[in-house]
Tab-separated table of C-alpha atoms (C1' of nucleotides) in Angstrom:
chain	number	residue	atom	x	y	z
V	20	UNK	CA	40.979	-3.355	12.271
V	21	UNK	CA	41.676	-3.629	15.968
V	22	UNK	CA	41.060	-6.700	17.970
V	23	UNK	CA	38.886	-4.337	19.741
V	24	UNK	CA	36.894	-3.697	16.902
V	25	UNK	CA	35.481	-6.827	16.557
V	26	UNK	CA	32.674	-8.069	18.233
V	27	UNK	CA	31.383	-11.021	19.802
V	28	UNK	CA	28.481	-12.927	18.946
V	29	UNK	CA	26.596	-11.582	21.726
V	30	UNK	CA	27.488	-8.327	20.950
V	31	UNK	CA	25.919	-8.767	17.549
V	32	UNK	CA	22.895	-10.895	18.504
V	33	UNK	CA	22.259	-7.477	20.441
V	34	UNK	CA	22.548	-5.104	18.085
V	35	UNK	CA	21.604	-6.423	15.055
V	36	UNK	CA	17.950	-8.070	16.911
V	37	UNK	CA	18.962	-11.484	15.378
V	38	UNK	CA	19.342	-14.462	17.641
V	39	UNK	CA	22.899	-16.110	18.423
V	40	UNK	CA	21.285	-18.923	16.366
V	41	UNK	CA	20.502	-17.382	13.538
V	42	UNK	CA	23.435	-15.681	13.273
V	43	UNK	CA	25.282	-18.966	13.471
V	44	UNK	CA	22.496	-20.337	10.660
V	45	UNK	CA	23.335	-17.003	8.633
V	46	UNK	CA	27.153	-18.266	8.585
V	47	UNK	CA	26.314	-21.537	8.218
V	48	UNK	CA	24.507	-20.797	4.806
V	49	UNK	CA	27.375	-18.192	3.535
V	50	UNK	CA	25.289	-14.749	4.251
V	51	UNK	CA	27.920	-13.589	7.118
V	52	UNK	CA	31.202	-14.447	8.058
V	53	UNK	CA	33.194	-14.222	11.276
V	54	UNK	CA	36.516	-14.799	12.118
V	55	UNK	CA	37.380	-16.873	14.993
V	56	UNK	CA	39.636	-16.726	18.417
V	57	UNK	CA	42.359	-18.958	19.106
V	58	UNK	CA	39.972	-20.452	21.294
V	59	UNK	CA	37.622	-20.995	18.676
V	60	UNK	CA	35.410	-17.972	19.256
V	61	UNK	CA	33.401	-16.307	16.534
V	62	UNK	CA	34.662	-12.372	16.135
V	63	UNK	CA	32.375	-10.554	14.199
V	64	UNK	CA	33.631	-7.065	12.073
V	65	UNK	CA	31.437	-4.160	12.347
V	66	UNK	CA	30.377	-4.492	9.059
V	67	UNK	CA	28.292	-7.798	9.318
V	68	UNK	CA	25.875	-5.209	11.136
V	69	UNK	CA	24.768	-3.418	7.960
V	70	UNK	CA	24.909	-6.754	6.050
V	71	UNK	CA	22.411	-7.816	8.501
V	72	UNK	CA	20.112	-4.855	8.488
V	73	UNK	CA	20.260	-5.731	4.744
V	74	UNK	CA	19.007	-9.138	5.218
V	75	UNK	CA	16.739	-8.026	7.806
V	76	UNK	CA	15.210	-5.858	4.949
V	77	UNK	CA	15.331	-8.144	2.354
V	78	UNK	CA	13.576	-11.062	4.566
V	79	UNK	CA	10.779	-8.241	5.647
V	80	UNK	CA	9.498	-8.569	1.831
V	81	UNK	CA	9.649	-11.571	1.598
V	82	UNK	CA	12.944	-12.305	-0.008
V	83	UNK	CA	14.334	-15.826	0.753
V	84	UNK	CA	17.949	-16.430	1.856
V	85	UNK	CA	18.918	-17.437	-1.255
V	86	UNK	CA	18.396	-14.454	-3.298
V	87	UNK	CA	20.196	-12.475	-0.117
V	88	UNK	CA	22.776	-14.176	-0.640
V	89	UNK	CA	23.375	-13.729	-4.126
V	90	UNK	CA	22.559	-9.967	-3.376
V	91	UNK	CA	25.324	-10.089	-1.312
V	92	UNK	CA	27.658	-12.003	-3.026
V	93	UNK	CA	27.709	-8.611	-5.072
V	94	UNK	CA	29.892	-6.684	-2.626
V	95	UNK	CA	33.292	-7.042	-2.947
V	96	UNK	CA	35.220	-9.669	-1.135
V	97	UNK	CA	38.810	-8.026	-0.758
V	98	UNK	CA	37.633	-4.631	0.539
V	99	UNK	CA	35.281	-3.375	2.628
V	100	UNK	CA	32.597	-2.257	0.692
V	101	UNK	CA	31.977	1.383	0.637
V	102	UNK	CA	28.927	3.803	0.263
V	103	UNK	CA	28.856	3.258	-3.050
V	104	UNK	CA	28.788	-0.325	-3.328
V	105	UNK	CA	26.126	-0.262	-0.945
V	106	UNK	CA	24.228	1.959	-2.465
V	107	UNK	CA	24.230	-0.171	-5.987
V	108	UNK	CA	22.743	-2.846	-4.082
V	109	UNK	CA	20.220	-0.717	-2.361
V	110	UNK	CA	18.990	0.517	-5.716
V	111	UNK	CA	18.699	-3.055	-7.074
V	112	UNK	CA	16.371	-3.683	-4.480
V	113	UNK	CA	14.247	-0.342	-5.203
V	114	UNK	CA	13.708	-1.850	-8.394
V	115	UNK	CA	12.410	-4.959	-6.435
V	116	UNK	CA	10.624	-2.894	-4.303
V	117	UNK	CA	8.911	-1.424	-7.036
V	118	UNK	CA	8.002	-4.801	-8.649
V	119	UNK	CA	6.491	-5.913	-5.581
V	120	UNK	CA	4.501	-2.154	-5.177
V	121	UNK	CA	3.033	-2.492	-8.901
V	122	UNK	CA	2.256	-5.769	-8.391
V	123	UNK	CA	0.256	-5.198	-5.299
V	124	UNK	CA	-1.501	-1.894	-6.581
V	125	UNK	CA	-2.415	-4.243	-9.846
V	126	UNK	CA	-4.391	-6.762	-7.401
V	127	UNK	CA	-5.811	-4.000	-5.490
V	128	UNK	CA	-7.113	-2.099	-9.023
V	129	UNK	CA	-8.311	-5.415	-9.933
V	130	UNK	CA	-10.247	-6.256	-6.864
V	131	UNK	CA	-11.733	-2.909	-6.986
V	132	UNK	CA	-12.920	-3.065	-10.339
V	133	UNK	CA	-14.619	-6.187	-9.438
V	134	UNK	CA	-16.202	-5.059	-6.137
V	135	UNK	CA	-17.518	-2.126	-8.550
V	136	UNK	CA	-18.595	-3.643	-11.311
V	137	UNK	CA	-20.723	-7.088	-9.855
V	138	UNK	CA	-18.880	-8.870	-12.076
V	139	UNK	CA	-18.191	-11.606	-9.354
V	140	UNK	CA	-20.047	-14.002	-11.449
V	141	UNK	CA	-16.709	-16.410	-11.749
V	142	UNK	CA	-17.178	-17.010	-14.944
V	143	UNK	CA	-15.600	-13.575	-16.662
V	144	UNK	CA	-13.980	-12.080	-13.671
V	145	UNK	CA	-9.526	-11.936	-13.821
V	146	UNK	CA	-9.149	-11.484	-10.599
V	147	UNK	CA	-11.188	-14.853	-9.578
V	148	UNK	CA	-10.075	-16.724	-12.892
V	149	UNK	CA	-6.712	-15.801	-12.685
V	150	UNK	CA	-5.866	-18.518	-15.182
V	151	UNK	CA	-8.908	-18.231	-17.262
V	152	UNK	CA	-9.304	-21.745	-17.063
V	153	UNK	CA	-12.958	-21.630	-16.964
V	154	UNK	CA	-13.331	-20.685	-20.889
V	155	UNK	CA	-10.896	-22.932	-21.264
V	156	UNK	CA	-9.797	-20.802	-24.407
V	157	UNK	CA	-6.053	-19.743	-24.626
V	158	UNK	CA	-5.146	-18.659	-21.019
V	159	UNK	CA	-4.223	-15.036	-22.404
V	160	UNK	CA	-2.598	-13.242	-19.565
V	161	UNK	CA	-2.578	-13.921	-16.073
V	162	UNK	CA	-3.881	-11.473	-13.294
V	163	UNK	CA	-1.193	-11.623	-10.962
V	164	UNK	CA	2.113	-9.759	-12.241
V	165	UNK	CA	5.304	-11.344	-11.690
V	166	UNK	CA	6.110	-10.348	-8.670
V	167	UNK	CA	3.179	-11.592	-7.134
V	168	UNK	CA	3.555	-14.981	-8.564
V	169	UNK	CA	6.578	-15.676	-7.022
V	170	UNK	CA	4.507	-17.316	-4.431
V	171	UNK	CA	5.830	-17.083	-0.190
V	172	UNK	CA	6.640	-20.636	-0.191
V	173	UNK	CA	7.576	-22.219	-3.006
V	174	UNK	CA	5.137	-21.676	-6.127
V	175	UNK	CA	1.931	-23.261	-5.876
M	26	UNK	CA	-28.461	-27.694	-6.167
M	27	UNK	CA	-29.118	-30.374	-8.550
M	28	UNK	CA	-26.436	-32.932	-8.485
M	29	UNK	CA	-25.368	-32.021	-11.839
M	30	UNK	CA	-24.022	-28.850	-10.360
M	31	UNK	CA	-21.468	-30.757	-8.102
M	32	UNK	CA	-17.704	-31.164	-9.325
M	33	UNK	CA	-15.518	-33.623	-8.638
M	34	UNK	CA	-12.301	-32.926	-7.556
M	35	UNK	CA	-10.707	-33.354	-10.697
M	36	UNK	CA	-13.174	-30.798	-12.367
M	37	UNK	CA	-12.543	-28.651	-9.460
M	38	UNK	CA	-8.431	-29.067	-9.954
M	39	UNK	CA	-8.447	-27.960	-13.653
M	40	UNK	CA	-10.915	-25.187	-12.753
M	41	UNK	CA	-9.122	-23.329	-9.595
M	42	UNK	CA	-5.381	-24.535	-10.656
M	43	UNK	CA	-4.842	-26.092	-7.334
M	44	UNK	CA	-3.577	-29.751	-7.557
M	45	UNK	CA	-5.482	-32.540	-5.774
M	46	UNK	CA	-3.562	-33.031	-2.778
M	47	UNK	CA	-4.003	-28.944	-1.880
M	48	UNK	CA	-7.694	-29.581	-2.277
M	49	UNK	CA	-7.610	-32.109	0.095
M	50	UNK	CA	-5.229	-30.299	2.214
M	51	UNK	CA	-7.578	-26.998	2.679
M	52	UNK	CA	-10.526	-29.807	3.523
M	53	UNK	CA	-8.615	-30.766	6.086
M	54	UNK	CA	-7.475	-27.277	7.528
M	55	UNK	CA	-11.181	-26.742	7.438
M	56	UNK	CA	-10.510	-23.729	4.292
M	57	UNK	CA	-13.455	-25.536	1.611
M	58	UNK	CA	-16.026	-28.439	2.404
M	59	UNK	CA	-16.945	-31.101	0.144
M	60	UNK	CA	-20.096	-33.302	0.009
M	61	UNK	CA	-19.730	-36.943	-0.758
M	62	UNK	CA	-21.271	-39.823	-3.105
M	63	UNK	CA	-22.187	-42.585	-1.564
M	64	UNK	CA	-19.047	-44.229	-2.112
M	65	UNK	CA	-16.918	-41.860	-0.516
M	66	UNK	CA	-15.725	-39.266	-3.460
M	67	UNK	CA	-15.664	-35.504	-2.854
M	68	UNK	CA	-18.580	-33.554	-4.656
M	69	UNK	CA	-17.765	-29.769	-4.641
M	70	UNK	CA	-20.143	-26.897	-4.966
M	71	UNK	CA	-19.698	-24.346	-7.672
M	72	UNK	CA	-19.040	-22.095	-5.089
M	73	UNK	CA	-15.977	-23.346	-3.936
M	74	UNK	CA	-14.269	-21.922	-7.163
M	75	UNK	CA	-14.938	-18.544	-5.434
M	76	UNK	CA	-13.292	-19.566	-2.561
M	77	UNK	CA	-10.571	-21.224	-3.880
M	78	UNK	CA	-9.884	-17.900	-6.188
M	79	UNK	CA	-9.611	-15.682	-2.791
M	80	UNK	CA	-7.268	-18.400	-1.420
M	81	UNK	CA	-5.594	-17.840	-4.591
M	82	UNK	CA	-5.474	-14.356	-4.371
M	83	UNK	CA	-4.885	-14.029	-0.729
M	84	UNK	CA	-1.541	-16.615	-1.032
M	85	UNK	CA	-0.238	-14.592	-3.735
M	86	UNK	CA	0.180	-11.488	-1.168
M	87	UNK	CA	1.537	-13.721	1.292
M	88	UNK	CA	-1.344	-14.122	3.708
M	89	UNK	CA	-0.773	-17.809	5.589
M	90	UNK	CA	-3.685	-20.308	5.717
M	91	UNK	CA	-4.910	-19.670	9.311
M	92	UNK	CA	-6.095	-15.916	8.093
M	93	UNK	CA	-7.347	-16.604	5.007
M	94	UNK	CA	-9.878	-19.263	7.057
M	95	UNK	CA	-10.481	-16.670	9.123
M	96	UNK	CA	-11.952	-14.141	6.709
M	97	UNK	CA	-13.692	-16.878	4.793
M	98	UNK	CA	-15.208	-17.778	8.322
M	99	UNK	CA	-17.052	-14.388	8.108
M	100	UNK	CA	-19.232	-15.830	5.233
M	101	UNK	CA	-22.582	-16.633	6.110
M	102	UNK	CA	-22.406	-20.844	6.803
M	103	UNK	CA	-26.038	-21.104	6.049
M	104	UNK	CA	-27.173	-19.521	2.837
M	105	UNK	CA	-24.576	-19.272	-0.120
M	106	UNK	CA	-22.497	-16.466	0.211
M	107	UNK	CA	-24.195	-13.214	-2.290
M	108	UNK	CA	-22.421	-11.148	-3.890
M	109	UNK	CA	-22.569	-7.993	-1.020
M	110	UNK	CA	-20.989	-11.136	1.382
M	111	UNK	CA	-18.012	-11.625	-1.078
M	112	UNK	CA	-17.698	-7.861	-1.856
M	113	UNK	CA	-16.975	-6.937	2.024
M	114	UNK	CA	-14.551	-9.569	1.929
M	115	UNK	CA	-13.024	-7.858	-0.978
M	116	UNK	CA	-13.250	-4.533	0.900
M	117	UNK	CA	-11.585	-5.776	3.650
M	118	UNK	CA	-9.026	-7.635	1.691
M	119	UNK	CA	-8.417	-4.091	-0.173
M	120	UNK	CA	-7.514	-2.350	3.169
M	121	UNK	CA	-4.971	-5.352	3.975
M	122	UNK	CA	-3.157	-4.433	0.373
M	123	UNK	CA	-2.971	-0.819	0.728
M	124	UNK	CA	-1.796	-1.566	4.589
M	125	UNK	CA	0.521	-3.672	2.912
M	126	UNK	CA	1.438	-1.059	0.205
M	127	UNK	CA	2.257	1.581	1.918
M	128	UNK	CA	4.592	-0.347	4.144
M	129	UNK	CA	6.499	-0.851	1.039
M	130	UNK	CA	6.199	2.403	-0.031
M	131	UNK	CA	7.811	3.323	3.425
M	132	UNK	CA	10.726	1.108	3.017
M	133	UNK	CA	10.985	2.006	-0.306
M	134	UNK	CA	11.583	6.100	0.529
M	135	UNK	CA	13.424	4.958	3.409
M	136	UNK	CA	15.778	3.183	0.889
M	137	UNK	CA	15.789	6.304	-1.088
M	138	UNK	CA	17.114	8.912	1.899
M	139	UNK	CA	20.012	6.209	2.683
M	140	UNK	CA	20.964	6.304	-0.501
M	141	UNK	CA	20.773	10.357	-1.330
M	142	UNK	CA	21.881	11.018	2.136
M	143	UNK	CA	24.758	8.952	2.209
M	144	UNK	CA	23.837	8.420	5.629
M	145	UNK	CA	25.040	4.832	5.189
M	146	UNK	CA	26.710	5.667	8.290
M	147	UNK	CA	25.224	2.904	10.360
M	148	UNK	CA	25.061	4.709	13.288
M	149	UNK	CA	22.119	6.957	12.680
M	150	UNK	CA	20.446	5.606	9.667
M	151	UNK	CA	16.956	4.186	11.036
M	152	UNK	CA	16.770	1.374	7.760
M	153	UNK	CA	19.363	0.192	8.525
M	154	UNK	CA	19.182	0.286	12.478
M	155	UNK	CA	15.382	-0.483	12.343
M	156	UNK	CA	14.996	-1.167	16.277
M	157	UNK	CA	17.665	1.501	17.266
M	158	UNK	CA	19.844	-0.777	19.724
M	159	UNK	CA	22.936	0.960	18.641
M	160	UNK	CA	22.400	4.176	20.216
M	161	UNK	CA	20.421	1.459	23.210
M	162	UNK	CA	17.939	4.709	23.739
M	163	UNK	CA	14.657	4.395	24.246
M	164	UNK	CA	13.730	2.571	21.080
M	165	UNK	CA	11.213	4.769	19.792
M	166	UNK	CA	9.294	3.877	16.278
M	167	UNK	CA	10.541	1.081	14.727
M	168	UNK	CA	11.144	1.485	10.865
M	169	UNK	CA	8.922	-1.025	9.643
M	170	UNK	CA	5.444	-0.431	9.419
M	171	UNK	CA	3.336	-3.429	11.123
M	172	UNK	CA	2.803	-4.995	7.879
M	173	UNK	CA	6.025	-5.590	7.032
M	174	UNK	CA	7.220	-6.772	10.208
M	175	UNK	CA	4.873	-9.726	10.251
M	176	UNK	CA	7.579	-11.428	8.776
M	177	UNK	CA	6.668	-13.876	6.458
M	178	UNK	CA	7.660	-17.123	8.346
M	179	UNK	CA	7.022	-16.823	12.238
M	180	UNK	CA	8.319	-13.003	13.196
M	181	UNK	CA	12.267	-13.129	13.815
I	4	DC	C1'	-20.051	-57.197	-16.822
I	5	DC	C1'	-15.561	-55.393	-17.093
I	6	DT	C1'	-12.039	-52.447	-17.520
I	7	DT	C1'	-9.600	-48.328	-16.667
I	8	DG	C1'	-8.873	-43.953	-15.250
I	9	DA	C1'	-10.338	-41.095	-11.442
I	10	DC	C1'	-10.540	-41.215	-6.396
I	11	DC	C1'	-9.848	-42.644	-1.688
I	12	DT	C1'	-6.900	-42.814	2.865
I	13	DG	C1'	-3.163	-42.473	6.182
I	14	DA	C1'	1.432	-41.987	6.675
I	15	DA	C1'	5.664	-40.432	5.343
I	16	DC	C1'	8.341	-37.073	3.188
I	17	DC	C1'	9.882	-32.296	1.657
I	18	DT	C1'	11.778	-27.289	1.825
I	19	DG	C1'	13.021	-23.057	4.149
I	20	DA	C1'	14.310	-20.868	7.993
I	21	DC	C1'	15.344	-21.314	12.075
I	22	DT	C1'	15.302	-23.077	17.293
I	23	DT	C1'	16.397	-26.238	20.830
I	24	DC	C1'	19.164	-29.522	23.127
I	25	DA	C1'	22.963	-31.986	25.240
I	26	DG	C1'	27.276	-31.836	26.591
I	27	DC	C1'	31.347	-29.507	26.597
I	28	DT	C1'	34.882	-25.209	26.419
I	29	DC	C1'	36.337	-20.352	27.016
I	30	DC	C1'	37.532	-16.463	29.421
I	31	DG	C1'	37.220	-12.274	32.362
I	32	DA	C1'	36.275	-10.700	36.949
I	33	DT	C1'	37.148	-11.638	41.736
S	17	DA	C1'	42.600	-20.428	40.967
S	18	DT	C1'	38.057	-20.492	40.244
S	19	DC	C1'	33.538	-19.828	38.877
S	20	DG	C1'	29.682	-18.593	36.068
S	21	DG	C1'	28.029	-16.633	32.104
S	22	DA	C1'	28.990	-16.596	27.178
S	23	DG	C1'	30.265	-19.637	23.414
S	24	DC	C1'	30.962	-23.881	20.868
S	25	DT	C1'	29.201	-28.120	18.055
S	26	DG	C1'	26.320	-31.472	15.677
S	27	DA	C1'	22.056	-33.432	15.681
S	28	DA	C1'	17.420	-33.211	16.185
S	29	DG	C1'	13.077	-30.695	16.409
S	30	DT	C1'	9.532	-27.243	14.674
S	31	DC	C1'	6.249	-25.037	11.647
S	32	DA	C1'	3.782	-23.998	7.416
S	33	DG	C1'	2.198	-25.632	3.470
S	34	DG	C1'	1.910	-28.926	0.845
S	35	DT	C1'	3.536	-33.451	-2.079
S	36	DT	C1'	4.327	-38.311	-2.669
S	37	DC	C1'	3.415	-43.016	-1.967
S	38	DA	C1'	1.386	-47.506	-1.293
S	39	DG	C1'	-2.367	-50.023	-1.534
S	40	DG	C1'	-7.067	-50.234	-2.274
S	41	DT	C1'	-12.073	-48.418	-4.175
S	42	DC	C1'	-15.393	-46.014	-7.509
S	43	DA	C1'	-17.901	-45.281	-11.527
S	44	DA	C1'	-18.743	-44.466	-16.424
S	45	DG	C1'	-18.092	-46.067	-21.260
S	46	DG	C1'	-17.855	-50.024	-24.227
DNA sequence: CCTTGACCTGAACCTGACTTCAGCTCCGAT
DNA sequence: ATCGGAGCTGAAGTCAGGTTCAGGTCAAGG
């Protein structure tokens, strides 16, 4: 809890691999959190570092700031969390991990099965009808799990 | 070919699930094509279902618009795509989800060892120190697989 | 023929996640 | 003391991927 332990923007933009600006962004929008110097300085503990390797990991699949944040907003505020705080977070995000995995091997099994069986003719075929809109009979389910249909940007 | 077979865009809507203004949107970006009546309204081809589908599909796994009109570039302009065109499309699509897969898979295990390892300890762990600029050594192999570090909006 | 719902266009707007810029301040090494 | 690189701020810009809007046109059923 030094002075010398914390570290300067810089110092962090370097280790972590994130940008001074999206570091400032990061506190902007609540993810991180920095103390300052009397002359206004941003002083960084060494923990930010794993919260950013968590975002870092998080934002690799796909996972907007939002949800990191309320991911994050897990951890304990007073102290600093320890192994085992992390590690409750880390397995919340194997299950999302998982999600994402089943998901993916679902469209993959289902693009297979239509590559194998011909059945590209539109009018029968999941995969291509996801929303079996075609028949127009009662949509039934939908080809692409949950996971999936949490569309990149916004849900189409 | 008859002009029975052509949709309007509001047929076309209800059919693939997009709204109008995406269907205009991929015209633009150059994704579908559309005929016209002589007074100026868009007249699809059945086939553009199929298209729209794989722009579907391809969305869902987080593919942006500039690749998917790149693989749907590799069908034949001329004659309408058979099925053997859209099945190596499919084929190649199915590589890009295992790729995609196993990077997930990766993290996933890597995930697991932090958390059985307790190696939490910043320092070493590589999920957590994907690029390795702690230790500032030669960087060596970066945790995430190449899939995953296409980052979904512009690589940090 | 007329109405009305479906379509048209170009331009402006939107969200998320940042980056860039202008103009100014801090601070550590010499 | 001083100088230059590191930091600061708020505002504006960027990019993808669309959506919304205003104001006008088409076309099919009655």
């Amino acid at each position: 809890m030094d002075a010398k332990d914390l570290l300067s923007i810089g110092e962090v933009a370097e280790r972590s691999g994130f940008p001074h600006s999206a570091l400032r962004y990061y506190e902007r929008e609540g993810l991180v959190r920095a103390t300052r110097t009397s002359g206004g300085q941003r002083r960084y503990e060494r923990g930010v570092l794993r919260r950013l390797a968590f975002i870092r990991a998080a934002r690799a699949i796909g996972v907007g700031l939002d949800e990191v944040r309320a991911a994050l907003d897990q951890l304990p505020e007073r102290r600093t969390p320890t192994k085992g705080d992390w590690s409750r977070l880390s397995r919340a995000w194997r299950a999302r991990l998982d999600e994402q995995i089943d998901a993916l091997l679902a469209l993959r099994d289902g693009l297979d099965s239509c590559i194998g069986c011909g059945c590209l003719s539109l009018a029968r075929c999941r995969l291509w009808n996801p929303d079996d809109k075609v028949a127009e009979q009662g949509s039934g389910a939908r080809l692409l799990p949950p996971a999936l249909r949490r569309t990149p940007d916004r849900g189409v």
